[in-house]
Coordinates of C-alpha atoms in Angstrom, one line a residue:
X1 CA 0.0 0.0 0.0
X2 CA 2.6 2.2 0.6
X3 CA 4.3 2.5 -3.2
X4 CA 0.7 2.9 -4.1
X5 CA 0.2 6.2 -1.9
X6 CA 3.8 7.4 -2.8
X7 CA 2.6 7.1 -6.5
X8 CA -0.2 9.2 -5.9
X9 CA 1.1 11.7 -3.9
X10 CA 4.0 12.6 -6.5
X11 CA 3.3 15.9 -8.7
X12 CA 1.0 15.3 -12.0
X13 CA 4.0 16.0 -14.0
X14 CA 6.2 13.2 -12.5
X15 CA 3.1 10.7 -12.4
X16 CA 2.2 11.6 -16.3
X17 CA 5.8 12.1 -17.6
X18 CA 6.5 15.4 -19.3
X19 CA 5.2 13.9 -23.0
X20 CA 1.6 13.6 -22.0
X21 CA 1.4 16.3 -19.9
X22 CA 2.7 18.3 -22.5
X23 CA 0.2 17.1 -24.8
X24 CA -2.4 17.8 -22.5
X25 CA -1.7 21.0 -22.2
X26 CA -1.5 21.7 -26.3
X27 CA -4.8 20.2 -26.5
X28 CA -5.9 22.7 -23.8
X29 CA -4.5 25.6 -25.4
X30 CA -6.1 24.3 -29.2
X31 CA -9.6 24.0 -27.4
X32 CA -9.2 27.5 -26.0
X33 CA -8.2 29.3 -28.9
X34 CA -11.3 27.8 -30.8
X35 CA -13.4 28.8 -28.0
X36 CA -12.0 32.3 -28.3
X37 CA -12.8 32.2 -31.8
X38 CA -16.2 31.2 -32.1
X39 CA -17.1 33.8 -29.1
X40 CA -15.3 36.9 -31.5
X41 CA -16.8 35.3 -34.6
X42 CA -20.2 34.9 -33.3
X43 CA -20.0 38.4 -31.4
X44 CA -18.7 40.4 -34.3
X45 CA -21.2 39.0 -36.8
X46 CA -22.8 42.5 -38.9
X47 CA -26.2 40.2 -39.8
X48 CA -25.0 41.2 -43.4
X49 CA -26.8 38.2 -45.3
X50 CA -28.5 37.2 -48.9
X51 CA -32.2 37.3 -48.7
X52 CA -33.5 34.2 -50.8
X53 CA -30.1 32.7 -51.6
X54 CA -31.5 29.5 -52.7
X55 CA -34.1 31.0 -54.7
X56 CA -31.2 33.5 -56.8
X57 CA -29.0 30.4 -57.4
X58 CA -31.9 28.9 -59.0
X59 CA -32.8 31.8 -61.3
X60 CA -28.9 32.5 -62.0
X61 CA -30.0 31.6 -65.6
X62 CA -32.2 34.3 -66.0
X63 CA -29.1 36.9 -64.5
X64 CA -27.2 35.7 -67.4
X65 CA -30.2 36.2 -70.3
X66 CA -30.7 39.3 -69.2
X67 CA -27.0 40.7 -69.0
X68 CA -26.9 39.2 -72.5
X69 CA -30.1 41.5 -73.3
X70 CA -28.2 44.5 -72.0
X71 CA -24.7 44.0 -73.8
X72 CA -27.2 44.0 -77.3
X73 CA -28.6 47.2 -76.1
X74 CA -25.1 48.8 -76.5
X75 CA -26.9 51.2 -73.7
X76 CA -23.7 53.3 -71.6
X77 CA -24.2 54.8 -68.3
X78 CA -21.5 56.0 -66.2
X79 CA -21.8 57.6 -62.5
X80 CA -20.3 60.5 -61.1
X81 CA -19.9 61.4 -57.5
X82 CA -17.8 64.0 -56.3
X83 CA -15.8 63.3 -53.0
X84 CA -18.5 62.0 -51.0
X85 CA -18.5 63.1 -46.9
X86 CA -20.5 61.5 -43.6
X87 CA -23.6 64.1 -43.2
X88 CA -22.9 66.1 -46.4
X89 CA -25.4 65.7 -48.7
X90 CA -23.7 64.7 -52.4
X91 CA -25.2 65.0 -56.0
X92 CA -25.1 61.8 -57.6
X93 CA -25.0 61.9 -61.5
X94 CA -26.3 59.2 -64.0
X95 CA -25.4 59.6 -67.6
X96 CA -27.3 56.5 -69.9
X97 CA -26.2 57.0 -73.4
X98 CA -27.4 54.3 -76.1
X99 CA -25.2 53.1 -78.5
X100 CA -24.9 55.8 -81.5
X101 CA -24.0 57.9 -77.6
X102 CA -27.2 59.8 -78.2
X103 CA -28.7 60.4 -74.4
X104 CA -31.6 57.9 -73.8
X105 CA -34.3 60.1 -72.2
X106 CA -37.1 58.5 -70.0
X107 CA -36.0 56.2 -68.0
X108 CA -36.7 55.1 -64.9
X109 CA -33.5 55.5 -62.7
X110 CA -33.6 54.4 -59.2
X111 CA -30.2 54.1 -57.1
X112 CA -29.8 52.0 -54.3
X113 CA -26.8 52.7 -51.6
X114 CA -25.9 49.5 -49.5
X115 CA -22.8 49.0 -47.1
X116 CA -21.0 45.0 -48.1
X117 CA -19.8 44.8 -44.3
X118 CA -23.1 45.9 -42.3
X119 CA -26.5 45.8 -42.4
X120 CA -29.0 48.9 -41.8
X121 CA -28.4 51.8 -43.5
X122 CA -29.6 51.0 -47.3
X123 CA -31.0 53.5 -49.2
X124 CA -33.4 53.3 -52.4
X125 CA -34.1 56.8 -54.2
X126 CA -35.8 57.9 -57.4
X127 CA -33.2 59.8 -60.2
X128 CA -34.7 62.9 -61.6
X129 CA -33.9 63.7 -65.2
X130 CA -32.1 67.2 -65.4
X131 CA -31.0 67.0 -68.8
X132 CA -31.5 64.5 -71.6
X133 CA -29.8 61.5 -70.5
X134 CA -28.8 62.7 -66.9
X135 CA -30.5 62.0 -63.7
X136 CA -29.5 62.9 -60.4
X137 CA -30.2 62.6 -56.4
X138 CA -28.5 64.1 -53.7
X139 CA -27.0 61.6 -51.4
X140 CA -26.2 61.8 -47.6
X141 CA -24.4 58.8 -46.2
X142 CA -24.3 58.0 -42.5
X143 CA -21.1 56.4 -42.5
X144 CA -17.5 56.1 -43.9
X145 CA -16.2 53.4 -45.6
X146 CA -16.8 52.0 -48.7
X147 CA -20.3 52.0 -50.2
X148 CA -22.1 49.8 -53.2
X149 CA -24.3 51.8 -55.7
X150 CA -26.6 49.8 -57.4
X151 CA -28.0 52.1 -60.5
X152 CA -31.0 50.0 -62.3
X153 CA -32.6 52.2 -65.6
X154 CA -35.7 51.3 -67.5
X155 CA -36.9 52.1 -70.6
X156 CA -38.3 51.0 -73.8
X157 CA -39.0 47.4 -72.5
X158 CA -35.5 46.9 -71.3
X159 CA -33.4 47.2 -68.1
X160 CA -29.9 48.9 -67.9
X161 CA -28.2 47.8 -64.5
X162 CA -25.0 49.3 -63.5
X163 CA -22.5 48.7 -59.6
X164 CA -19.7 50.7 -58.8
X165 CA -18.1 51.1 -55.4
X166 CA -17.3 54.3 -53.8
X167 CA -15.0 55.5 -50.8
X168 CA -16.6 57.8 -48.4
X169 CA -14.4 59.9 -46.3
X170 CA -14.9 60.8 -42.9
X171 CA -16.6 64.3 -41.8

């Protein structure tokens, strides 16, 4: 009985050896980084997520037919922005030219504003035609960063769809 108590009452790191103890103690440190990780991944998660996802893989044909439909077109449009600020309202210009670059008047511009890293402050806004071919909006974003405009023009039966990222400073 005696070696048996004397075994037992030695230090976990003479009764284990120092090869298992030390693998203990990586597997420790393994299961405690992934705990740290899962608590910041789950804690820093923005919500930013694809309404309908299965449903737009599904219909991914029709995405392609119809940006087939708009390269026929030959329809242009190009977006200008000046040097957009938080708070400070900023003029957004669309310019949709058709093919022959003669203006194509009559659409139906709308813009829509969306953050890729955080959820909540989209905007959707009617264009206004100023001039043949131009149509504008005045803008006020409510944070920095970088921003997504999604431009979509109809007319004649057809739709014009145009993205372009933007950068916009702090105030």
């Amino acid at each position: 009985m005696s070696e048996r108590f004397s075994q037992t009452a030695q230090p976990l790191w003479r009764r284990w050896g120092p090869w298992r103890l030390s693998l203990f103690l990586f597997a420790l440190v393994v299961i405690l980084a992934n705990v740290a990780l899962v608590y910041y991944a789950s804690a820093s998660w923005t919500g930013v997520v694809t309404q309908n996802p299965y449903e737009k893989g599904l219909a991914y044909n029709k995405v392609l037919a119809e940006q087939q439909l708009q390269d026929s077109l030959g329809w242009q449009g190009t977006l200008q922005t000046g040097t957009p600020r938080v708070g400070a309202p900023e003029p957004m210009v669309f310019t949709l030219t058709q093919r022959d670059g003669t203006p194509l008047q009559g659409a139906a511009v709308t813009l829509q504003t969306f953050r890729p890293v955080a959820a909540g402050h989209d905007q959707h806004v009617v264009l206004s035609e100023i001039a043949p071919g131009q149509y504008t909006a005045r803008i006020s974003f409510p944070l920095p960063g970088v921003w997504e405009v999604k431009i979509s023009a109809i007319a004649h039966q057809a739709a014009f769809r145009h993205a372009q990222r933007i950068h916009v400073g702090a105030s």
